[in-house]
Amino acid sequence: MKITSQDILLLLIFLIISQNYINEIFNFITVCLSTKNEEKQTIAFYSFASVLETKWKNTIQGVLPECIKQLVPLLHSQYPDLQMIVAWCFDKIAEFHSVVFRDPALFKDAIDEIIKTIKSFPQKVTVHLVYTIHHLAYNLRPLHMNEPYIFSPYLSTLLNLLINLAYSKNSYNPNHNVSVSCFLTIGTLIEGSYVNDRQVIQEFFAVIYEALEKSLKKENFNNENMMYDFQGYISNVIVAYSSSRNFQMTIEQAKLVYSLFTQSFKQRGELYEDGILACSSLSNLVPSGYEVILDDFMQYLIFALNKYQETIICSKAIFAISDLISSMGNAFFPYLEKVLPQIMNIINYPDADKILKVQVLLVFCDIYGIYSNGEQIWKYYKSIM
């Protein structure tokens, strides 16, 4: 490849930090993008993506709508590498400049194109387009309860598209893991869902429950690691449901879900952090009666709290305690005596990670906020003061 002075200038563009040149830079890049030379287009896109990360957001966002209109057709380039870079640019725009997609027409054109074509791309392109949806779903969430969700008209289509894509051939790939991006995006869409999306969210839970059931059967996966990874992905979607304002389940349904997680614990011969959080998050999904689950779940929580040499699993268990205090309130008080000794062991263990100790102190803040009148807990407060 012959490097020209124009190519060098494109490669150095990201170093320009002056707001005064943003429009000129975009005009120059646009001219370079119009060439039929794939290599020059590729260099231009790298420069384009670099400019997106500068601090001049308002100026950049003023010219992005026209740029996006030019980007969409280039997704269909005959060159896979160019397709990947264009998708990467969409990913960055959604992450850093999602506000431009509050324009309903621009949003509709982009989402319609992604929905229509996402299955036809190689994995390295698809993963960036899925993350584009993820960033938009996160950044364009309603700020108020009665604010409509821009994704509402597409929610059912996207949820079903993403779950099918997650299980499609070659989606589970260590280099371009489409599966993990799909489940992450499903969770983000569920968390941001609007009150009018309740029926869609509830109906889709049946799909997630079926996926959780299938995740316990080795014959559904290429290998054991893939099976365990999918169990983790699905666990995170369950946690997302607990953050949604649009879903509740009966205690009987919660017991069925919990039983699947306990099967996964036994199948692995160990706990895993996503499963721990999913089990505690069920307390947010039932109006009452979680105690019948907690009576059994406590054994797993205590086991995880005792593994303070293993920061990740212990950290999730501590987080689960905070979650249960918040969701159950006074109903959790009888269980405090069972977990407080383990929590104090973390404080007293000299080699415990500082992150764990900070989390424990935050748990004590939660405890004090709800149970400050309980005489049983004061002996623990005295020991840490």
XYZ file of C-alpha atoms in Angstrom:
385
model
C 0.000 0.000 0.000
C 1.426 3.378 -1.021
C 1.127 5.987 1.741
C 0.386 9.491 0.478
C 0.562 12.823 2.303
C -3.245 12.760 2.466
C -3.121 9.398 4.224
C -0.622 10.713 6.775
C -2.806 13.742 7.435
C -5.809 11.479 8.004
C -3.863 9.354 10.451
C -2.777 12.447 12.418
C -6.174 14.120 12.502
C -7.052 12.699 15.904
C -4.280 14.873 17.398
C -6.101 18.069 16.430
C -7.935 19.313 19.495
C -9.076 22.746 18.351
C -12.826 23.152 18.125
C -12.377 25.605 15.254
C -11.288 22.846 12.879
C -13.985 20.242 13.551
C -16.152 21.200 10.571
C -13.152 21.341 8.240
C -11.954 17.966 9.503
C -15.318 16.347 8.875
C -15.540 17.901 5.422
C -12.065 16.589 4.589
C -12.892 13.102 5.885
C -16.172 13.122 3.964
C -14.309 13.822 0.729
C -11.946 10.937 1.478
C -14.895 8.642 2.198
C -16.387 9.385 -1.192
C -13.442 7.764 -2.932
C -13.849 4.252 -4.334
C -10.446 3.285 -2.947
C -11.079 0.833 -0.112
C -7.733 1.442 1.594
C -8.214 5.204 1.625
C -11.753 4.805 2.941
C -10.430 2.569 5.702
C -7.883 5.175 6.818
C -10.556 7.876 6.657
C -12.838 5.875 8.933
C -10.107 5.382 11.520
C -9.648 9.160 11.593
C -13.406 9.669 11.765
C -13.665 7.351 14.791
C -10.747 9.132 16.499
C -12.402 12.528 16.124
C -15.553 11.139 17.765
C -13.700 10.805 21.069
C -12.557 14.431 21.294
C -14.036 16.721 23.921
C -15.863 18.971 21.425
C -19.088 17.002 21.641
C -21.526 19.780 20.799
C -19.669 20.743 17.642
C -19.290 17.128 16.536
C -22.935 16.388 17.182
C -23.881 19.257 14.912
C -22.354 17.533 11.888
C -23.031 13.901 12.790
C -26.561 13.565 11.377
C -25.330 14.122 7.825
C -22.364 11.814 8.433
C -24.666 9.040 9.666
C -26.737 9.258 6.492
C -23.550 8.627 4.510
C -22.451 5.791 6.784
C -25.568 3.628 6.444
C -25.051 2.622 2.768
C -21.396 1.795 3.450
C -22.474 -1.015 5.775
C -23.136 -2.892 2.554
C -19.639 -2.476 1.177
C -18.270 -5.531 -0.584
C -15.173 -5.280 1.621
C -15.607 -7.034 5.026
C -12.902 -4.927 6.709
C -14.608 -1.724 5.617
C -17.950 -3.051 6.861
C -16.352 -3.753 10.240
C -14.905 -0.228 10.534
C -18.228 1.377 9.584
C -19.988 -0.734 12.237
C -17.270 0.266 14.721
C -17.995 3.931 13.941
C -21.697 3.366 14.628
C -20.703 1.740 17.917
C -18.664 4.812 18.887
C -21.345 7.279 17.816
C -23.895 5.411 19.944
C -21.522 5.348 22.914
C -20.329 8.972 22.855
C -22.986 10.862 20.870
C -26.232 8.945 21.311
C -28.115 12.228 21.752
C -28.171 12.719 17.957
C -30.437 9.675 17.734
C -33.141 11.479 19.683
C -34.124 12.698 16.234
C -36.962 10.190 15.541
C -36.315 10.047 11.790
C -32.577 9.451 12.194
C -33.185 6.810 14.876
C -35.789 5.032 12.758
C -33.555 4.897 9.674
C -30.602 3.517 11.659
C -32.565 0.924 13.674
C -34.580 -0.216 10.666
C -31.356 -0.796 8.743
C -29.734 -2.703 11.616
C -32.793 -4.923 12.138
C -33.064 -5.628 8.418
C -29.439 -6.559 7.827
C -27.758 -7.571 11.101
C -27.978 -11.327 10.450
C -26.236 -11.020 7.095
C -22.921 -9.685 8.394
C -19.779 -11.482 9.612
C -19.406 -11.752 13.395
C -16.856 -8.936 13.603
C -19.428 -6.574 12.041
C -22.445 -7.936 13.910
C -20.871 -7.526 17.345
C -20.371 -3.775 16.791
C -23.937 -3.335 15.571
C -25.288 -5.166 18.626
C -23.192 -2.938 20.888
C -24.593 0.039 18.975
C -28.078 -1.029 20.080
C -26.779 -1.584 23.623
C -25.290 1.915 23.906
C -28.405 3.526 22.460
C -30.685 1.483 24.735
C -28.650 2.561 27.763
C -28.065 6.204 26.869
C -31.595 6.889 25.611
C -33.417 5.396 28.591
C -36.425 7.381 29.865
C -35.437 9.820 32.586
C -38.928 9.864 34.086
C -41.556 7.199 34.751
C -44.027 8.638 32.236
C -41.490 9.400 29.522
C -41.903 7.124 26.471
C -39.039 4.829 25.515
C -37.700 5.419 22.029
C -37.186 1.643 21.639
C -40.783 0.708 22.538
C -42.015 0.212 18.942
C -39.043 -2.083 18.263
C -38.819 -3.882 21.602
C -40.508 -7.176 20.729
C -38.690 -7.417 17.391
C -35.293 -6.631 18.899
C -35.605 -8.986 21.885
C -36.519 -11.929 19.672
C -33.927 -11.006 17.069
C -31.168 -10.796 19.677
C -32.015 -14.075 21.435
C -32.011 -15.890 18.088
C -28.770 -14.211 17.112
C -27.159 -15.219 20.421
C -27.761 -18.887 19.612
C -26.964 -18.722 15.902
C -24.018 -20.599 14.474
C -20.594 -19.089 15.244
C -22.062 -16.343 17.477
C -20.139 -17.733 20.454
C -16.635 -16.808 19.418
C -13.730 -15.790 21.679
C -12.617 -13.072 19.236
C -16.014 -11.571 18.364
C -18.468 -12.875 20.951
C -21.851 -11.940 19.500
C -23.637 -14.070 22.110
C -22.438 -12.071 25.113
C -23.217 -8.765 23.378
C -26.743 -9.996 22.564
C -27.540 -10.989 26.151
C -26.046 -7.751 27.480
C -28.223 -5.749 25.083
C -31.329 -7.779 25.962
C -30.757 -6.874 29.613
C -30.279 -3.196 28.795
C -33.486 -3.079 26.742
C -35.434 -4.721 29.563
C -34.048 -2.332 32.194
C -35.004 0.695 30.105
C -38.452 -0.539 29.108
C -41.421 1.794 29.444
C -44.569 1.113 31.459
C -46.475 0.427 28.228
C -43.965 -2.315 27.384
C -45.115 -4.523 30.270
C -46.807 -7.164 28.125
C -43.788 -7.513 25.813
C -41.423 -7.845 28.781
C -43.631 -10.398 30.534
C -44.093 -12.527 27.424
C -40.362 -12.532 26.727
C -39.621 -13.916 30.199
C -40.971 -17.270 29.017
C -38.196 -17.264 26.403
C -35.568 -16.511 29.052
C -36.900 -19.221 31.358
C -36.717 -21.750 28.521
C -33.160 -20.614 27.767
C -32.235 -21.120 31.435
C -33.677 -24.643 31.343
C -31.734 -25.471 28.184
C -28.526 -24.075 29.697
C -28.452 -27.031 32.097
C -28.146 -29.596 29.292
C -24.671 -30.204 27.888
C -25.997 -31.513 24.585
C -27.210 -27.994 23.730
C -23.659 -26.613 23.636
C -20.344 -27.252 21.939
C -18.515 -27.689 25.229
C -18.820 -27.248 28.983
C -17.296 -23.760 29.033
C -19.880 -22.544 26.543
C -22.672 -23.997 28.679
C -21.373 -22.263 31.813
C -20.941 -18.960 29.967
C -24.533 -19.060 28.751
C -25.726 -19.733 32.292
C -23.934 -16.542 33.304
C -25.357 -14.537 30.403
C -28.906 -15.632 31.247
C -28.344 -14.878 34.941
C -27.566 -11.276 34.049
C -30.838 -11.008 32.126
C -32.701 -12.225 35.233
C -30.959 -9.468 37.213
C -32.036 -6.972 34.544
C -35.633 -8.102 35.015
C -35.335 -7.274 38.714
C -34.380 -3.699 37.762
C -37.314 -3.324 35.394
C -40.464 -1.536 36.471
C -42.530 -3.795 34.256
C -42.307 -7.279 35.680
C -43.309 -9.300 38.692
C -43.701 -13.017 39.290
C -45.506 -15.185 41.785
C -43.558 -16.924 44.513
C -44.231 -20.246 42.785
C -42.639 -18.951 39.582
C -39.691 -17.595 41.564
C -39.209 -20.999 43.218
C -39.033 -22.644 39.781
C -36.384 -20.179 38.623
C -34.431 -20.603 41.863
C -34.492 -24.389 41.502
C -32.818 -24.075 38.089
C -30.027 -22.004 39.598
C -29.453 -24.480 42.401
C -29.218 -27.195 39.741
C -26.543 -25.153 37.982
C -24.613 -24.769 41.268
C -24.674 -28.530 41.799
C -23.824 -29.213 38.184
C -20.712 -27.034 38.419
C -19.753 -28.195 41.881
C -19.242 -24.550 42.820
C -20.988 -21.190 43.003
C -20.708 -18.551 40.304
C -21.142 -14.840 40.879
C -23.852 -14.192 38.277
C -25.964 -17.020 39.684
C -25.652 -15.637 43.226
C -26.887 -12.219 42.090
C -29.714 -13.708 40.062
C -30.973 -15.651 43.073
C -30.968 -12.580 45.332
C -32.570 -10.453 42.604
C -35.641 -12.698 42.695
C -36.532 -10.934 45.958
C -37.249 -7.805 43.871
C -39.613 -9.712 41.597
C -42.033 -11.203 44.121
C -44.426 -9.032 46.143
C -43.959 -11.221 49.249
C -42.964 -14.679 50.418
C -39.300 -14.697 49.337
C -38.447 -16.179 52.747
C -39.292 -19.680 51.478
C -36.464 -19.296 48.943
C -34.140 -17.517 51.350
C -34.329 -20.352 53.865
C -32.448 -22.492 51.332
C -30.448 -19.733 49.638
C -28.755 -18.766 52.929
C -26.486 -21.812 52.752
C -25.058 -20.576 49.443
C -24.747 -16.999 50.659
C -22.861 -18.003 53.796
C -20.579 -20.278 51.797
C -19.769 -17.415 49.391
C -19.207 -14.921 52.222
C -16.692 -17.316 53.773
C -14.648 -17.322 50.557
C -13.154 -13.890 51.255
C -9.868 -15.013 49.695
C -11.763 -15.068 46.375
C -12.696 -11.439 45.830
C -15.211 -11.745 42.994
C -17.531 -14.384 44.416
C -17.376 -12.869 47.908
C -18.049 -9.394 46.514
C -21.205 -10.605 44.760
C -22.399 -12.262 47.959
C -21.950 -9.002 49.871
C -23.840 -7.181 47.135
C -26.591 -9.797 47.418
C -26.905 -9.035 51.142
C -27.401 -5.336 50.353
C -29.940 -6.287 47.714
C -31.895 -8.426 50.177
C -31.840 -5.747 52.871
C -33.189 -3.225 50.367
C -35.858 -5.452 48.833
C -37.063 -7.310 51.954
C -36.686 -4.649 54.629
C -37.751 -5.889 58.045
C -38.466 -9.358 56.673
C -34.698 -9.889 56.308
C -33.920 -8.970 59.908
C -34.197 -12.544 61.306
C -31.518 -13.633 58.815
C -28.994 -10.964 59.817
C -27.643 -12.963 62.737
C -26.697 -15.715 60.298
C -24.615 -13.495 57.995
C -23.168 -10.847 60.331
C -20.425 -13.140 61.736
C -19.242 -13.894 58.194
C -19.309 -10.208 57.318
C -17.261 -9.380 60.404
C -14.715 -12.038 59.432
C -14.094 -10.096 56.218
C -13.417 -6.910 58.183
C -11.055 -8.743 60.535
C -9.232 -10.792 57.903
C -6.012 -8.793 57.228
C -5.509 -10.052 53.670
C -9.075 -9.448 52.489
C -9.263 -7.140 49.490
C -9.977 -3.495 50.363
C -12.910 -3.556 47.966
C -14.572 -6.211 50.116
C -14.035 -4.198 53.284
C -15.531 -1.088 51.722
C -18.534 -3.132 50.584
C -18.987 -4.491 54.099
C -19.014 -0.971 55.539
C -21.675 -0.029 52.999
C -23.717 -3.031 54.108
C -23.525 -1.726 57.673
C -24.853 1.601 56.390
C -27.776 -0.283 54.835
C -28.319 -2.192 58.079
C -28.239 0.957 60.188
C -30.671 2.700 57.860
C -33.319 0.012 58.311
C -32.587 -1.827 61.561
C -30.991 0.824 63.782
C -33.333 -0.065 66.635
C -32.258 -3.701 66.704
C -30.205 -4.411 69.841
C -28.643 -7.512 68.262
C -26.628 -5.534 65.752
C -25.068 -3.000 68.104
C -22.362 -5.402 69.274
C -21.147 -5.548 65.686
C -21.141 -1.766 65.285
C -19.073 -1.393 68.437
C -16.449 -3.798 67.113
C -15.835 -1.802 63.922
C -15.835 1.684 65.446
